[in-house]
Short mmCIF file of C-alpha atoms and ligand atoms in Angstrom, two decimals:
data_model
loop_
_atom_site.label_atom_id
_atom_site.label_comp_id
_atom_site.label_asym_id
_atom_site.label_seq_id
_atom_site.Cartn_x
_atom_site.Cartn_y
_atom_site.Cartn_z
CA MET A 137 11.28 2.91 -10.65
CA ALA A 138 13.74 3.59 -8.82
CA VAL A 139 14.23 4.72 -5.12
CA GLY A 140 15.66 8.48 -4.91
CA LYS A 141 15.25 11.37 -2.80
CA GLY A 142 13.14 14.34 -3.73
CA TRP A 143 9.83 12.76 -4.61
CA GLU A 144 7.70 15.65 -2.73
CA GLY A 145 8.96 18.15 -5.46
CA VAL A 146 7.64 20.78 -7.62
CA VAL A 147 5.78 18.48 -9.72
CA LEU A 148 3.97 16.65 -7.01
CA LYS A 149 3.31 19.74 -5.48
CA LEU A 150 1.99 21.53 -8.80
CA LEU A 151 -0.24 18.11 -9.30
CA ARG A 152 -1.37 18.33 -6.09
CA GLY A 153 -5.49 18.51 -6.19
CA LYS A 154 -5.63 17.96 -9.88
CA ASP A 155 -7.94 15.63 -11.27
CA PHE A 156 -7.68 12.42 -13.86
CA THR A 157 -10.34 10.78 -15.41
CA PHE A 158 -9.28 6.99 -15.41
CA THR A 159 -10.69 4.25 -18.45
CA VAL A 160 -11.00 0.11 -17.20
CA THR A 161 -8.99 -1.60 -20.04
CA GLY A 162 -8.85 -5.33 -18.28
CA ALA A 163 -10.21 -7.00 -14.98
CA GLN A 164 -8.75 -9.85 -13.08
CA ASP A 165 -9.74 -12.26 -10.06
CA VAL A 166 -6.84 -12.65 -8.81
CA THR A 167 -8.51 -14.92 -6.03
CA GLU A 168 -12.01 -14.95 -4.73
CA HIS A 169 -11.33 -11.81 -2.56
CA TYR A 170 -8.55 -9.64 -4.28
CA ARG A 171 -9.14 -7.84 -7.95
CA ARG A 172 -6.48 -6.50 -10.34
CA VAL A 173 -7.93 -3.91 -12.85
CA HIS A 174 -6.02 -1.79 -15.89
CA PHE A 175 -6.30 1.24 -16.47
CA THR A 176 -5.15 4.09 -18.95
CA ASP A 177 -4.36 6.96 -16.82
CA GLY A 178 -5.56 9.76 -18.55
CA GLY A 179 -2.83 11.78 -18.44
CA LEU A 180 -1.60 11.26 -15.21
CA LEU A 181 1.79 9.40 -15.02
CA ALA A 182 3.27 12.16 -17.74
CA ALA A 183 2.09 14.78 -15.88
CA ALA A 184 3.84 13.12 -12.64
CA GLY A 185 6.88 12.51 -14.69
CA ASP A 186 10.00 11.96 -11.87
CA SER A 187 8.14 12.56 -8.67
CA LEU A 188 6.54 9.15 -9.34
CA HIS A 189 7.29 7.08 -6.25
CA PRO A 190 7.53 3.85 -4.60
CA THR A 191 3.86 3.51 -2.59
CA MET A 192 2.43 6.25 -4.73
CA TRP A 193 -1.46 6.16 -4.39
CA VAL A 194 -4.44 8.37 -5.69
CA ARG A 195 -7.53 9.92 -4.59
CA VAL A 196 -10.49 7.97 -6.34
CA TRP A 197 -13.92 8.86 -6.12
CA PHE A 198 -16.70 6.54 -6.43
CA GLN A 199 -20.16 6.50 -6.26
CA GLY A 200 -22.60 5.26 -3.58
CA ALA A 201 -26.01 6.08 -2.08
CA GLY A 202 -26.01 8.89 -4.69
CA LYS A 203 -23.00 10.69 -3.77
CA PRO A 204 -19.50 10.53 -4.09
CA HIS A 205 -16.84 8.64 -1.99
CA GLN A 206 -13.08 9.23 -1.46
CA ARG A 207 -10.77 5.86 -1.19
CA ALA A 208 -6.94 5.84 -1.57
CA TYR A 209 -5.41 3.25 -3.59
CA THR A 210 -1.95 2.32 -4.98
CA LEU A 211 -0.38 2.67 -8.23
CA VAL A 212 0.67 -1.05 -9.65
CA ASP A 213 3.06 -1.26 -11.93
CA PRO A 214 2.50 2.49 -13.35
CA ASP A 215 4.34 2.46 -16.84
CA PRO A 216 4.72 6.44 -18.04
CA GLU A 217 5.32 5.83 -21.84
CA ALA A 218 2.18 3.79 -21.82
CA GLY A 219 0.10 5.38 -20.06
CA THR A 220 -1.29 2.72 -18.27
CA PHE A 221 -1.34 1.41 -14.75
CA SER A 222 -3.61 -0.77 -12.37
CA PHE A 223 -5.11 -1.11 -9.14
CA GLU A 224 -5.73 -4.11 -6.70
CA PHE A 225 -8.70 -4.09 -5.06
CA ALA A 226 -8.67 -6.18 -1.76
CA LEU A 227 -12.35 -6.77 -1.52
CA HIS A 228 -14.79 -6.76 1.32
CA ASP A 229 -18.21 -5.02 1.61
CA GLY A 230 -17.93 -0.73 0.60
CA VAL A 231 -18.53 1.26 -1.92
CA ALA A 232 -15.21 0.78 -3.91
CA SER A 233 -14.88 -3.10 -3.79
CA GLU A 234 -18.64 -2.81 -5.08
CA TRP A 235 -17.15 -0.91 -7.69
CA ALA A 236 -14.11 -3.14 -8.89
CA ARG A 237 -16.12 -6.08 -8.47
CA THR A 238 -17.95 -5.59 -11.65
CA ALA A 239 -15.03 -2.75 -13.67
CA ALA A 240 -15.37 -4.01 -17.15
CA VAL A 241 -13.45 -2.82 -20.09
CA GLY A 242 -14.75 0.81 -21.10
CA ASP A 243 -15.78 2.22 -17.35
CA THR A 244 -13.90 5.11 -16.07
CA ILE A 245 -13.61 6.94 -12.40
CA ASP A 246 -12.35 10.13 -11.37
CA ALA A 247 -9.43 10.59 -9.53
CA THR A 248 -7.37 13.25 -7.33
CA VAL A 249 -3.65 13.02 -6.48
CA GLN A 250 -3.11 14.47 -2.81
CA GLY A 251 -0.98 13.94 -0.03
CA THR A 252 0.95 11.07 -1.25
CA GLY A 253 5.24 11.42 -0.26
CA PHE A 254 7.63 8.43 0.20
CA THR A 255 11.27 9.83 1.45
CA ALA A 256 13.62 6.93 0.70
CA PRO A 257 15.33 5.69 3.92
CA ASP A 258 18.79 7.25 4.49
CA PRO A 259 21.12 5.49 5.42
CA ALA A 260 19.71 2.75 3.19
CA PRO A 261 18.45 -0.44 5.68
CA GLU A 262 20.51 -3.92 5.15
CA ARG A 263 17.25 -5.16 5.71
CA LEU A 264 13.96 -4.01 5.28
CA LEU A 265 10.96 -4.52 8.32
CA VAL A 266 7.53 -4.47 6.30
CA ILE A 267 3.92 -5.14 7.80
CA GLY A 268 1.11 -4.98 5.70
CA ASP A 269 -1.81 -6.85 5.01
CA PRO A 270 -4.30 -7.31 1.33
CA ALA A 271 -4.85 -3.77 1.34
CA SER A 272 -1.42 -2.38 1.90
CA LEU A 273 0.18 -5.38 -0.89
CA PRO A 274 0.00 -3.27 -3.87
CA ALA A 275 2.39 -0.69 -2.14
CA VAL A 276 4.71 -3.59 -0.10
CA ASN A 277 5.31 -4.94 -3.46
CA SER A 278 6.48 -1.36 -4.75
CA LEU A 279 8.51 -1.09 -1.95
CA LEU A 280 10.10 -4.49 -2.23
CA ASP A 281 10.44 -3.95 -6.23
CA ALA A 282 12.57 -0.34 -5.72
CA HIS A 283 14.64 -2.05 -3.12
CA PRO A 284 15.43 -4.87 -5.65
CA ALA A 285 19.21 -5.96 -3.96
CA THR A 286 17.71 -6.01 -0.21
CA PRO A 287 16.68 -8.48 2.02
CA ALA A 288 13.50 -7.88 3.59
CA THR A 289 11.18 -10.03 6.41
CA VAL A 290 7.36 -9.11 5.88
CA TRP A 291 4.72 -9.62 7.93
CA LEU A 292 1.61 -10.15 6.38
CA GLU A 293 -1.87 -10.24 7.94
CA THR A 294 -4.02 -12.47 6.17
CA GLN A 295 -8.11 -12.62 6.50
CA HIS A 296 -8.86 -15.16 3.96
CA ALA A 297 -7.86 -19.12 2.82
CA SER A 298 -7.42 -17.68 -0.61
CA ASP A 299 -5.04 -15.03 0.97
CA ALA A 300 -1.97 -18.02 0.39
CA ASP A 301 -2.43 -17.24 -2.94
CA LEU A 302 -2.28 -13.09 -2.97
CA PRO A 303 0.58 -12.07 -5.32
CA LEU A 304 2.87 -10.90 -2.54
CA ARG A 305 6.44 -10.27 -5.09
CA ALA A 306 8.69 -12.20 -2.65
CA ASP A 307 12.11 -13.74 -3.68
CA ALA A 308 12.73 -17.00 -1.72
CA ASP A 309 16.00 -16.31 -1.24
CA ARG A 310 16.17 -12.68 -0.09
CA HIS A 311 12.70 -12.40 1.46
CA ASP A 312 11.40 -13.30 4.40
CA VAL A 313 7.65 -13.52 4.57
CA ARG A 314 5.50 -14.30 7.56
CA ARG A 315 1.96 -14.52 7.05
CA VAL A 316 -0.25 -14.25 10.03
CA ALA A 317 -4.00 -14.89 9.97
CA ARG A 318 -6.04 -11.82 11.35
CA ALA A 319 -7.49 -12.20 14.74
CA GLY A 320 -7.79 -9.74 17.99
CA THR A 321 -4.00 -9.20 18.69
CA ALA A 322 -2.34 -11.74 16.76
CA LEU A 323 -0.52 -9.66 14.21
CA VAL A 324 0.89 -7.22 16.85
CA ASP A 325 1.99 -10.37 19.35
CA ARG A 326 3.86 -11.66 16.48
CA VAL A 327 5.73 -8.42 15.38
CA ARG A 328 6.67 -7.94 19.15
CA ALA A 329 7.39 -11.24 19.35
CA GLU A 330 9.64 -11.51 15.97
CA LEU A 331 10.72 -8.01 15.14
CA PRO A 332 12.99 -7.07 17.90
CA ALA A 333 15.49 -9.83 17.07
CA LEU A 334 16.03 -8.63 13.63
CA VAL A 335 16.86 -5.09 15.01
CA ALA A 336 20.72 -4.81 16.06
CA ASP A 337 20.96 -0.95 15.76
CA PRO A 338 17.28 1.23 16.33
CA GLU A 339 18.71 3.95 14.67
CA SER A 340 19.50 2.65 11.48
CA ALA A 341 16.78 -0.53 11.39
CA TYR A 342 13.74 0.73 9.24
CA VAL A 343 10.08 -0.55 9.72
CA TRP A 344 7.31 0.58 6.84
CA LEU A 345 3.54 -0.80 7.90
CA ALA A 346 0.58 -0.03 6.75
CA CYS A 347 -2.61 -2.30 8.05
CA ASP A 348 -5.69 -0.94 9.57
CA THR A 349 -5.69 1.96 11.69
CA ALA A 350 -5.62 0.68 15.68
CA THR A 351 -2.98 -1.96 14.60
CA THR A 352 -1.08 0.40 12.33
CA ARG A 353 -1.09 3.20 15.57
CA THR A 354 -0.44 0.35 18.34
CA LEU A 355 2.63 -1.15 16.20
CA THR A 356 4.15 2.64 15.60
CA ALA A 357 3.66 3.19 19.01
CA TYR A 358 5.71 0.05 20.21
CA LEU A 359 8.53 0.92 17.48
CA ARG A 360 9.08 4.54 18.64
CA LYS A 361 8.61 4.34 21.92
CA GLU A 362 9.37 0.38 23.46
CA LEU A 363 12.30 -0.10 20.50
CA GLY A 364 13.74 3.30 20.36
CA LEU A 365 13.20 3.65 16.17
CA PRO A 366 13.75 7.41 15.33
CA LYS A 367 10.93 8.92 14.03
CA GLN A 368 11.91 8.50 10.48
CA ARG A 369 12.95 5.12 10.92
CA VAL A 370 9.27 4.32 11.38
CA ASN A 371 6.76 4.56 7.92
CA GLY A 372 3.44 4.09 9.38
CA LEU A 373 0.28 4.98 7.99
CA GLY A 374 -3.26 3.25 8.78
CA TYR A 375 -4.89 1.85 5.40
CA TRP A 376 -8.04 1.25 6.40
CA ARG A 377 -10.65 1.75 10.09
CA PRO A 378 -12.23 -1.61 10.62
CA GLY A 379 -16.12 -2.21 11.34
CA THR A 380 -17.10 2.04 10.03
CA GLY A 381 -19.73 1.77 7.06
CA GLY A 382 -19.22 3.11 3.59
C1 FAD B 425 -2.41 5.77 1.37
C2 FAD B 425 -3.50 4.11 0.98
C3 FAD B 425 -3.31 3.73 -0.02
C4 FAD B 425 -4.60 2.45 -0.38
N1 FAD B 425 -4.01 1.43 -1.14
C5 FAD B 425 -5.08 0.18 -1.63
C6 FAD B 425 -5.02 -0.18 -2.27
O1 FAD B 425 -4.01 -0.87 -3.42
N2 FAD B 425 -5.78 -1.37 -2.64
C7 FAD B 425 -6.47 -1.88 -1.24
O2 FAD B 425 -7.44 -2.81 -1.76
N3 FAD B 425 -6.85 -0.94 -0.39
C8 FAD B 425 -6.21 0.62 -0.20
N4 FAD B 425 -6.17 1.26 0.50
C9 FAD B 425 -7.42 0.55 1.59
C10 FAD B 425 -8.34 1.19 1.19
O3 FAD B 425 -8.77 2.61 0.63
C11 FAD B 425 -9.60 0.84 1.89
O4 FAD B 425 -9.80 -0.36 2.66
C12 FAD B 425 -11.36 1.58 1.82
O5 FAD B 425 -11.81 1.72 3.32
C13 FAD B 425 -11.80 0.84 1.29
O6 FAD B 425 -13.13 1.75 0.77
P1 FAD B 425 -14.66 0.76 0.81
O7 FAD B 425 -15.39 2.05 -0.02
O8 FAD B 425 -13.98 -0.53 -0.38
O9 FAD B 425 -14.90 0.41 1.87
P2 FAD B 425 -15.45 1.14 2.86
O10 FAD B 425 -16.37 1.84 2.88
O11 FAD B 425 -14.28 2.15 3.55
O12 FAD B 425 -16.02 0.33 4.60
C14 FAD B 425 -17.04 -0.95 4.34
C15 FAD B 425 -16.50 -1.68 5.08
O13 FAD B 425 -15.35 -2.52 5.12
C16 FAD B 425 -14.26 -2.65 5.78
N5 FAD B 425 -13.03 -2.70 5.11
C17 FAD B 425 -12.94 -1.65 4.85
N6 FAD B 425 -11.33 -1.86 4.35
C18 FAD B 425 -11.51 -2.59 4.86
C19 FAD B 425 -10.34 -4.18 4.26
N7 FAD B 425 -8.77 -3.23 3.66
N8 FAD B 425 -9.76 -4.93 4.49
C20 FAD B 425 -11.23 -5.47 5.48
N9 FAD B 425 -12.55 -4.76 5.69
C21 FAD B 425 -12.02 -3.53 5.45
C22 FAD B 425 -14.95 -1.45 6.92
O14 FAD B 425 -14.72 -1.79 8.07
C23 FAD B 425 -16.34 -1.37 6.50
O15 FAD B 425 -16.96 -2.45 7.42
C24 FAD B 425 -5.41 2.05 0.63
C25 FAD B 425 -5.51 2.93 1.71
C26 FAD B 425 -4.36 4.00 2.10
C27 FAD B 425 -4.74 4.83 3.09
#
């Protein structure tokens, strides 16, 4: 996917609220806590056309306790010509994870396109500053793919020993990856200690972050209020809520 402007164009507005049915064509356990599931797209990608963008996600409906639950998942390697894409599931408790663990060829799920959008940073940053975790890894990868020539520093929060084998699309020449084991405020502390040295000018720095909601909120406030980055140079979205039941 190339980076451009105007993702939230006419096509995406037309798509908003539209439903699609995805069919499983295969699945692999990437690690014991991370599973990739391949799909045919039910027409989604052709309908999305030019509005496909890095970090694009859809709301997927999973059945649990007799009712549907909406969960957000990121499109991995969408191929509009083939009409295929994958999801990568960070596995834990929950209806989406349960579905993913047993997903098999021929299974179907419904999804709605809603609320997704991405504005490419303009001017382009000299270095991407990215903070994520297993749930946002697909989005992080799409961001790195979309900026193939831009160096990046990535702080990746990990939860399991097997997270060392997560498929982060980092290139040792351009990407500086800093793994931080999840424990209390460890990620916030590391970012506060290390990120300022990488910000020569707050106006031109660019930070993309997606962790649990509390961590994302704390770091977004830090970047905006303490480091003085402008609103449009901090792209933060909480991806999951710690400790809430499904
Ligand atoms: C825009 C967007 C895109 C996203 N893309 C992806 C993606 O591509 N892949 C992906 O794996 N996730 C992604 N997420 C996160 C995913 O939607 C949430 O993790 C969701 O809560 C999972 O639903 P569930 O039914 O499995 O668990 P839930 O029923 O929501 O939660 C059950 C329990 O699991 C815990 N839990 C939920 N998520 C996590 C987690 N990530 N790590 C540890 N514990 C957790 C909860 O605190 C709760 O205790 C995305 C979120 C957003 C907002």
